[in-house]
Coordinates of C-alpha atoms in Angstrom, one line a residue:
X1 CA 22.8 57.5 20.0
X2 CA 19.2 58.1 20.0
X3 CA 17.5 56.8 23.0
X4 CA 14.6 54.5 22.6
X5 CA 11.2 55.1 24.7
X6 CA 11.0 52.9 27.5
X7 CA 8.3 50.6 26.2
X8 CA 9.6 50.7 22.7
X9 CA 13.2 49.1 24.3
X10 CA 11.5 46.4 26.3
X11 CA 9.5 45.1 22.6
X12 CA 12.8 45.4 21.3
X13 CA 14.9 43.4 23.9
X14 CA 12.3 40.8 24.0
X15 CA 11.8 40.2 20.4
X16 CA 15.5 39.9 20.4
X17 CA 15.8 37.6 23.1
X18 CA 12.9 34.9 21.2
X19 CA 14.5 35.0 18.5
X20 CA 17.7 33.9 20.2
X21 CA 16.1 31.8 22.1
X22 CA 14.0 30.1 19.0
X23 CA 17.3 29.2 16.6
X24 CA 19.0 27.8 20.0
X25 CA 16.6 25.6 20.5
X26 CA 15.4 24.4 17.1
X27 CA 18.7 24.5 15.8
X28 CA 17.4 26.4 12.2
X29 CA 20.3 27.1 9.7
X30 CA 19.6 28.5 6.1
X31 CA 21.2 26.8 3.7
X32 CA 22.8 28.2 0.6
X33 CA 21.2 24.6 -1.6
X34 CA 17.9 25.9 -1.6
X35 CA 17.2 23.6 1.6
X36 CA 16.9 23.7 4.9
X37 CA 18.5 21.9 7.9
X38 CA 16.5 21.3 11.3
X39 CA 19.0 20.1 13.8
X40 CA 17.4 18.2 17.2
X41 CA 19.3 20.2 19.9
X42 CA 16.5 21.3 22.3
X43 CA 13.3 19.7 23.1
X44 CA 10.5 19.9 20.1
X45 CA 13.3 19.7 17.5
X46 CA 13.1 17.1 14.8
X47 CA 14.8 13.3 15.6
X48 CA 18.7 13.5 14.8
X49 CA 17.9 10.9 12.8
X50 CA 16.1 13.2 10.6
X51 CA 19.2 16.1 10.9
X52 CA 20.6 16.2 6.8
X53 CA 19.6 18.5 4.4
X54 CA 18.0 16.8 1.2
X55 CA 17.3 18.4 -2.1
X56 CA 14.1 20.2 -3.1
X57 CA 12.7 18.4 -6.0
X58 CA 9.9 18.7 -8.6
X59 CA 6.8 16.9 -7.4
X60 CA 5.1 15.3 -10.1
X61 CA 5.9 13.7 -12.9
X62 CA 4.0 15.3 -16.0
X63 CA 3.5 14.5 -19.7
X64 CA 6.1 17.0 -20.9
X65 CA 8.4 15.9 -18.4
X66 CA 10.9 13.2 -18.9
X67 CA 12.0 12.4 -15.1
X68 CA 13.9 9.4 -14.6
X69 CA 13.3 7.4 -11.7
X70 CA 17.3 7.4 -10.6
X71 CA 16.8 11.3 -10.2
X72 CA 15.8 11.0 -6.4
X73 CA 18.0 8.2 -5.7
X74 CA 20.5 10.2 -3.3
X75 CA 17.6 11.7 -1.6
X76 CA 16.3 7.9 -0.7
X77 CA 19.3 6.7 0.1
X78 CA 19.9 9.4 2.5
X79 CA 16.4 8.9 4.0
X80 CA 16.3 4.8 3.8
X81 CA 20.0 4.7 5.4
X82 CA 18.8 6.8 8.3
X83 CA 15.7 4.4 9.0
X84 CA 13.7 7.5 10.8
X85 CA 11.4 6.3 13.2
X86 CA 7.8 7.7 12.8
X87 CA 7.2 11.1 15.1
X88 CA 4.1 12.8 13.9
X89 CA 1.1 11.7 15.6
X90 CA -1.2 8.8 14.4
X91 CA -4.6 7.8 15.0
X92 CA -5.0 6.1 18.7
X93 CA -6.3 3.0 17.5
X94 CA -3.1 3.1 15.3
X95 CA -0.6 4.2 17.6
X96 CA 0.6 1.1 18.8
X97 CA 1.5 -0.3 15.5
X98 CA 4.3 2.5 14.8
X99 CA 7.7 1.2 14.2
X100 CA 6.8 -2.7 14.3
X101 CA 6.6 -3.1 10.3
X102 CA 10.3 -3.0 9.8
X103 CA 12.3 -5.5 8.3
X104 CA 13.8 -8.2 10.2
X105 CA 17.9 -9.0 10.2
X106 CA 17.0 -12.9 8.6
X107 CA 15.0 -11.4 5.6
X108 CA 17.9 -10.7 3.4
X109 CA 16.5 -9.3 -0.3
X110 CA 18.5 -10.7 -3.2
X111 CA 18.3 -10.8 -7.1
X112 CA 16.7 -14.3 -7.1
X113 CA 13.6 -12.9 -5.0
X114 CA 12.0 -14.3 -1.9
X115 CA 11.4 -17.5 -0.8
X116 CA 7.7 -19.2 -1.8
X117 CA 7.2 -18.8 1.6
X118 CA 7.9 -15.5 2.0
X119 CA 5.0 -14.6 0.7
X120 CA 1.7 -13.4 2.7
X121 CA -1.7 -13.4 0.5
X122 CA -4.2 -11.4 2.4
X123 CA -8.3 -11.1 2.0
X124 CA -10.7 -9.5 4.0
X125 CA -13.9 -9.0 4.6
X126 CA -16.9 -7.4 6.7
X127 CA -18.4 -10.3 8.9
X128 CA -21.9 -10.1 7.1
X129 CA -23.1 -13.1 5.5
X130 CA -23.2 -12.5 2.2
X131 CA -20.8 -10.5 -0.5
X132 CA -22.0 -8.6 -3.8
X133 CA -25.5 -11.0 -3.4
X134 CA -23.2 -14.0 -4.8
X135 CA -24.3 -17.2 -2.8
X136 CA -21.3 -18.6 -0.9
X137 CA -19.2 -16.0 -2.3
X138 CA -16.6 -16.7 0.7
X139 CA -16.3 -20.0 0.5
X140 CA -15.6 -20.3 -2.8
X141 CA -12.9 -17.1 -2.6
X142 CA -11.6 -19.1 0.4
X143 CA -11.6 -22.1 -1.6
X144 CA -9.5 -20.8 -4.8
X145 CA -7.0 -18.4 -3.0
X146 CA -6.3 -21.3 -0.4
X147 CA -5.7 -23.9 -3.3
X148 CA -3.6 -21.3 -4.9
X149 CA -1.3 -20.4 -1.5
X150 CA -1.3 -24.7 -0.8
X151 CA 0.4 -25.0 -4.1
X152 CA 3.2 -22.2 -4.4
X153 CA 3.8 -22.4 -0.8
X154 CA 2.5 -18.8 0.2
X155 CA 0.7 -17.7 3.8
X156 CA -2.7 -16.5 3.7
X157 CA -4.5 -14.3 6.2
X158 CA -8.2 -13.6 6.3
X159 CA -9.2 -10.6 8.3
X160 CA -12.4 -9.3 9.4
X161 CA -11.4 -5.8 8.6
X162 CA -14.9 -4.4 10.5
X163 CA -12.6 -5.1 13.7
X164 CA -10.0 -2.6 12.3
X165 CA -12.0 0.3 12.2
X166 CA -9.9 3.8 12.8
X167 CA -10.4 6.2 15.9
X168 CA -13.5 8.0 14.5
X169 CA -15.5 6.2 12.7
X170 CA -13.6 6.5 9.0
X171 CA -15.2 4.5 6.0
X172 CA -14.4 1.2 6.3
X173 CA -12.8 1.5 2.8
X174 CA -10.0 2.7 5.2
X175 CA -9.4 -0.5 7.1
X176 CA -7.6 -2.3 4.5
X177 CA -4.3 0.0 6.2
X178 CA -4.4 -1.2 9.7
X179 CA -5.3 -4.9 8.4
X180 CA -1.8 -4.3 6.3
X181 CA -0.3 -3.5 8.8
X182 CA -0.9 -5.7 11.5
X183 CA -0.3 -8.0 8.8
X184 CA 3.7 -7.7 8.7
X185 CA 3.6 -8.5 12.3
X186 CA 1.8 -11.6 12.3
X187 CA 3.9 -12.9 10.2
X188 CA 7.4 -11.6 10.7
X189 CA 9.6 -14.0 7.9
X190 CA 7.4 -12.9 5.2
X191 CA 9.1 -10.4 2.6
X192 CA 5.9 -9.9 0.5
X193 CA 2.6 -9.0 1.6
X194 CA -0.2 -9.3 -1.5
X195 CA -3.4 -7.8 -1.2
X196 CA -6.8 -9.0 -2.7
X197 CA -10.1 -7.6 -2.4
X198 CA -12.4 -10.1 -1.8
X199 CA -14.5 -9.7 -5.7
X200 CA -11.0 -10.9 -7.5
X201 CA -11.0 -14.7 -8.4
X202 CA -7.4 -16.1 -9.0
X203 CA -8.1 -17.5 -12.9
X204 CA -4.3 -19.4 -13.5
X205 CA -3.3 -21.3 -10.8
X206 CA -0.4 -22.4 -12.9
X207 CA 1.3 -19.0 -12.4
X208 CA 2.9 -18.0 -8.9
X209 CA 3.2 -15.1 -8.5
X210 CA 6.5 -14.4 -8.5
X211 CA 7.1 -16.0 -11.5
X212 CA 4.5 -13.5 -13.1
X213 CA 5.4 -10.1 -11.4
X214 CA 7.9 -10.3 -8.4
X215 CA 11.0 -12.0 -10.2
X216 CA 13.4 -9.6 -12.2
X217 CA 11.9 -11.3 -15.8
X218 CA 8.4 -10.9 -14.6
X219 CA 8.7 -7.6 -13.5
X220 CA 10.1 -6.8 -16.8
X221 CA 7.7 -8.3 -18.8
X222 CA 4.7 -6.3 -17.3
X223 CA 6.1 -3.1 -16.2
X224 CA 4.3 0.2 -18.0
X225 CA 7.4 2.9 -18.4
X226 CA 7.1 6.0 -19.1
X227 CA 3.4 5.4 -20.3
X228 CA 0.2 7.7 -19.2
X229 CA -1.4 6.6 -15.9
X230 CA -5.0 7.5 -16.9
X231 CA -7.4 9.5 -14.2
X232 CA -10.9 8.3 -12.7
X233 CA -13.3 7.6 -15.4
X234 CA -10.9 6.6 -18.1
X235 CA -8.6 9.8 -20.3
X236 CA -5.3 10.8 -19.7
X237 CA -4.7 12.8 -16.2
X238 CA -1.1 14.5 -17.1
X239 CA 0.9 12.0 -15.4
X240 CA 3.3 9.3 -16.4
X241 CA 4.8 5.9 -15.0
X242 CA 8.5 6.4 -14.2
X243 CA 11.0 5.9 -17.5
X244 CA 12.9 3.2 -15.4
X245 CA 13.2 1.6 -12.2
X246 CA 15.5 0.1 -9.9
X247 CA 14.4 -3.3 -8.9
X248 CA 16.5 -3.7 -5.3
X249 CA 14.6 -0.5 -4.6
X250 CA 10.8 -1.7 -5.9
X251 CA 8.1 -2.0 -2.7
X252 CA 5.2 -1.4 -4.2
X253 CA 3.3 -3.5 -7.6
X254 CA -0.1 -2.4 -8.9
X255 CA -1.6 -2.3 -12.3
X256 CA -2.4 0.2 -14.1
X257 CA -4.9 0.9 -16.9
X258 CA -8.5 2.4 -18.4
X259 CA -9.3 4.1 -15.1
X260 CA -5.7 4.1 -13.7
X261 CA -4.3 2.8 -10.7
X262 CA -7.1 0.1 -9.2
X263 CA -5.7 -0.8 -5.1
X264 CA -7.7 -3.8 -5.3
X265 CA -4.8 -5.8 -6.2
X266 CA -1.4 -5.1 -5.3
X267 CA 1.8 -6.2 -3.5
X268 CA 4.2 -4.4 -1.2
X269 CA 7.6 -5.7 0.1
X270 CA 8.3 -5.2 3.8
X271 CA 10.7 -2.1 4.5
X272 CA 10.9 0.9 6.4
X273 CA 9.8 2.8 3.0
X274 CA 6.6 1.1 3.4
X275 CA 6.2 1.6 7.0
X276 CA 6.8 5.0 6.4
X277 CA 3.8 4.3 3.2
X278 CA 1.3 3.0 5.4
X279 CA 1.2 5.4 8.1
X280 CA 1.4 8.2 5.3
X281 CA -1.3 6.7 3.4
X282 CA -4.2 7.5 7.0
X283 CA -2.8 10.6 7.2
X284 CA -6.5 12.5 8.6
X285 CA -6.2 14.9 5.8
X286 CA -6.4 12.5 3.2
X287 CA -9.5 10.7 5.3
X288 CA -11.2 14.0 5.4
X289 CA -10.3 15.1 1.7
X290 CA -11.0 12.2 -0.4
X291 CA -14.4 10.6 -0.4
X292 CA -15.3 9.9 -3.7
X293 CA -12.6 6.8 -4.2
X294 CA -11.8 6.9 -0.5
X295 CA -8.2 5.1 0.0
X296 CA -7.6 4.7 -3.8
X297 CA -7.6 8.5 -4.3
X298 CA -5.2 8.8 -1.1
X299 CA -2.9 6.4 -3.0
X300 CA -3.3 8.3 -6.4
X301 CA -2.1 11.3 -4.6
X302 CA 0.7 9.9 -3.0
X303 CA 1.8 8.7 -6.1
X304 CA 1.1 12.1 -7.9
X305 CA 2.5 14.1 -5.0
X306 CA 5.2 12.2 -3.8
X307 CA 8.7 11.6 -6.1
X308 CA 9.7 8.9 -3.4
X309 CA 6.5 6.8 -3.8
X310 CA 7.0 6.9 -7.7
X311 CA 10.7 5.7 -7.7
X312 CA 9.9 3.0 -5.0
X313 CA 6.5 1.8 -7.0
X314 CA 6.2 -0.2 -10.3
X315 CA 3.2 -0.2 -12.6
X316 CA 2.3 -3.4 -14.6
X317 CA 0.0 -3.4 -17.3
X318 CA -3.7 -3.7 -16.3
X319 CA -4.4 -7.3 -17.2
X320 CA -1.5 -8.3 -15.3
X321 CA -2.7 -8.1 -12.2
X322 CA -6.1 -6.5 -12.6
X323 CA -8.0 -7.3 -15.9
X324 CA -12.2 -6.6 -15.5
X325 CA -14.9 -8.9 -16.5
X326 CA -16.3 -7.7 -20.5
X327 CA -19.1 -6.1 -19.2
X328 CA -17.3 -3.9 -17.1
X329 CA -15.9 -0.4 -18.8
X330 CA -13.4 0.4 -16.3
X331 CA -10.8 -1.0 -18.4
X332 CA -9.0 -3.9 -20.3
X333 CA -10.9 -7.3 -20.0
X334 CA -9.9 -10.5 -18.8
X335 CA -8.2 -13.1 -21.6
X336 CA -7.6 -16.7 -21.5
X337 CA -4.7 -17.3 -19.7
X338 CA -4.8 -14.1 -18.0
X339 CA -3.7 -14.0 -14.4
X340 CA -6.6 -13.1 -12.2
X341 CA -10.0 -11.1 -12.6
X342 CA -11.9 -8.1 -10.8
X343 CA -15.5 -7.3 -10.5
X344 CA -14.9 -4.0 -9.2
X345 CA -18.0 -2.1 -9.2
X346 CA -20.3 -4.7 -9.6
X347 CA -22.2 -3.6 -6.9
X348 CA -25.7 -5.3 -5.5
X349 CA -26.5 -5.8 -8.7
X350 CA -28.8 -8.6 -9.6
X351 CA -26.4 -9.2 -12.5
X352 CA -23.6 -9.9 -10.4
X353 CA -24.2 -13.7 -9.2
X354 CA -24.6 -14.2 -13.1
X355 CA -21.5 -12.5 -14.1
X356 CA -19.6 -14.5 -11.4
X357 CA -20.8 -17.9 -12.3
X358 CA -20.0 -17.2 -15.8
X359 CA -16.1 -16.3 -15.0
X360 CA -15.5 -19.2 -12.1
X361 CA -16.9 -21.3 -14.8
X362 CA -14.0 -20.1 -17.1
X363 CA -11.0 -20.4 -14.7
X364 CA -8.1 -23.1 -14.9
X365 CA -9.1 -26.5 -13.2
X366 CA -6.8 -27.1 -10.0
X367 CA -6.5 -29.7 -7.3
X368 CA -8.3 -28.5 -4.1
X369 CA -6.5 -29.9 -1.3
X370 CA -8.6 -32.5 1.0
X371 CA -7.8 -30.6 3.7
X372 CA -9.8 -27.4 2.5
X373 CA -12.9 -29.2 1.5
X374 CA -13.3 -30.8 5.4
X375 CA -13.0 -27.3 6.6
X376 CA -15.5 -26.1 4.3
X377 CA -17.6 -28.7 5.3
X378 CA -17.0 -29.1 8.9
X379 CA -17.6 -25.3 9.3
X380 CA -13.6 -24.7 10.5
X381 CA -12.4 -22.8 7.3
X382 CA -10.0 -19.8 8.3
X383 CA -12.6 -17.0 6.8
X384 CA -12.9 -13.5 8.5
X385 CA -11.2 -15.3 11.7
X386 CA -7.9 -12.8 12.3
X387 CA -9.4 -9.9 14.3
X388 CA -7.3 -7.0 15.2
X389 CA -4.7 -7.6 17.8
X390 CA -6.8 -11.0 19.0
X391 CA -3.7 -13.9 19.0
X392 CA -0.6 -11.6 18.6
X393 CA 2.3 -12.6 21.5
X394 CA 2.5 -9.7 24.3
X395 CA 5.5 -7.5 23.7
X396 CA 4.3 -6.3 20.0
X397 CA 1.9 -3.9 20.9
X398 CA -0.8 -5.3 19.6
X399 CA -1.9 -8.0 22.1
X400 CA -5.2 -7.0 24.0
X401 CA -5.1 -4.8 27.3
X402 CA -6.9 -6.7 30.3
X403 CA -8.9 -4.7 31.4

């Protein structure tokens, strides 16, 4: 036997001793799948709860590829059924909201949908006076998505999202994630949370919602499959919608269309998958990287990036849920009849005021409730009044600290 130098045995003996000491703790095996398994047995391991080996998969759905949306099905069963709690770190401000989304034992999802009320519509705004230079731009979006929720039976919740702001000082284009958040805590029966920005007037009141997009026919009837989801500033960007989808499994609803994938308007159901969504979707490196189309862009590359968000999301066709006014080139324009419309990118434009008298002027006549107009006129209307954690019951982790 050769001997070893002194100081070349001690290297030895300790490199073999951390690496015994490593795969003890962390509990690494290779697997022959192409995987790998982390098993929880020491302290800094992965939850147990995470402890199964899942399949690699492609990433992204291409043009040439033809990917159906049941190929990651045993994958998100395997991660659904284990209901992993969240353990990487969050934003402070955030923290306390981890693991309080999920879904309740009495919410029970079946074929016929949920309940009207079941349904959470949710606006938000800054707290400044005025919105896009429209006078009494509030009161008249309070006004038409109020009427709307009074007559389908829906919830609505009006934030003022400059009270959500993130641990150091993101873009308030970010906001809209904590405000969704909080949002399926408030209101803990509701299965469906629907966000609008605040420049989309509701134009057919005679359509719920669920009739038009969350029941199995309406879902059909406006789903895109297999169709190319086009890129910022209108073309195709290589990617495709899904062939099929499973609607037990569906959480997420957003149009797509001329510039792709518009998060003004868009509905999630509560789950642990979305959970899991909204705490992905603040993730600092997306913060830091994407600037341009802040929080839209993180969702595009979550969709992009990320088989389970594809198989879990359905795309309608643009007009659907987001058609544009005709002056606007970021995609299909609004119809007769059509559901709702956007003014994104409007702007301060001295146009806009104009362009938004001219479409409120257009929209179905409805019934505004009594009610409504003495809060509009009394000064009582429920605008901007939900601020972060400010009337939640103590034990959620949201209610104020005394100080």
């Amino acid at each position: 036997m050769i001997a070893l130098p002194k100081h070349l045995f001690k290297i030895v003996t300790l490199t073999i001793v951390t690496f015994v000491v490593f795969f003890y703790t962390y509990g690494f095996t290779p697997s022959t799948t192409g995987t790998t398994s982390w098993a929880s047995s020491g302290n800094g391991g992965l939850s147990s709860s995470l402890d199964q080996t899942i399949p690699l998969e492609p990433t992204n759905v291409k043009e040439e590829d033809n990917v159906s949306a049941e190929t990651n099905d045993e994958a998100i069963e395997s991660i659904t059924a284990a209901k992993p709690p969240i353990t990487h770190e969050v934003p402070s401000k955030l923290a306390d909201t981890a693991g309080t989304q999920s879904k309740p034992s009495s919410i029970k999802s079946s074929s016929k949908g949920p309940d009207a009320g079941k349904v959470l519509m949710v606006t938000a705004s800054s707290g400044t006076g005025g919105f896009l230079g429209i006078p009494h731009m509030k009161e008249r979006v309070y006004e038409n998505r109020m009427a709307y929720a009074d007559r389908h039976g829906y919830e609505h919740m009006w934030a003022n999202i400059t009270t959500y702001n993130l641990s150091h000082g993101e873009p308030i284009y970010w906001n809209k994630i904590p405000v969704l958040q909080e949002a399926f805590i408030r209101y803990p029966h509701v299965e469906w949370v629907w966000w609008m920005d605040m420049d989309i007037i509701i134009m057919n009141h005679s359509l719920s919602i669920w009739d038009h997009v969350l029941s199995p026919e309406g879902m059909a009837r406006n789903a895109v499959l297999n169709q190319t989801i086009n890129k910022p500033g209108g073309g195709p960007s290589g990617w495709r919608t899904p062939p099929s989808y499973n609607y037990s499994e569906v959480n997420f609803i957003i149009a797509s269309g001329g510039w792709g994938m518009n998060i003004g308007n868009f509905i999630m159901r509560r789950s642990y998958w979305s959970e899991w969504l909204l705490d992905l979707w603040i993730d600092p490196f997306y913060i830091k990287e994407f600037t341009t189309f802040p929080e839209n862009d993180g969702w595009t590359h979550m969709y992009r990036h990320h088989p389970i968000v594809r198989t879990h999301t359905v795309c309608t066709n643009q007009r659907a849920l987001n058609a544009y006014p005709s002056y606007n080139s970021l995609g299909e324009h609004w119809q007769p009849g059509d559901f709702a419309i956007h003014f994104a990118g409007c702007g301060g434009s001295p146009k806009c005021p104009g362009h938004w008298d001219e479409y409120w002027d257009k929209k179905e006549s409805y019934e505004v409730p009594s009610i409504l107009k003495e809060k509009l006129a009394d000064g009582t209307a429920e605008i901007e009044n939900v601020q972060k954690g400010i009337g939640i019951p103590a034990g959620t982790g949201l209610a104020p600290v005394a100080a």
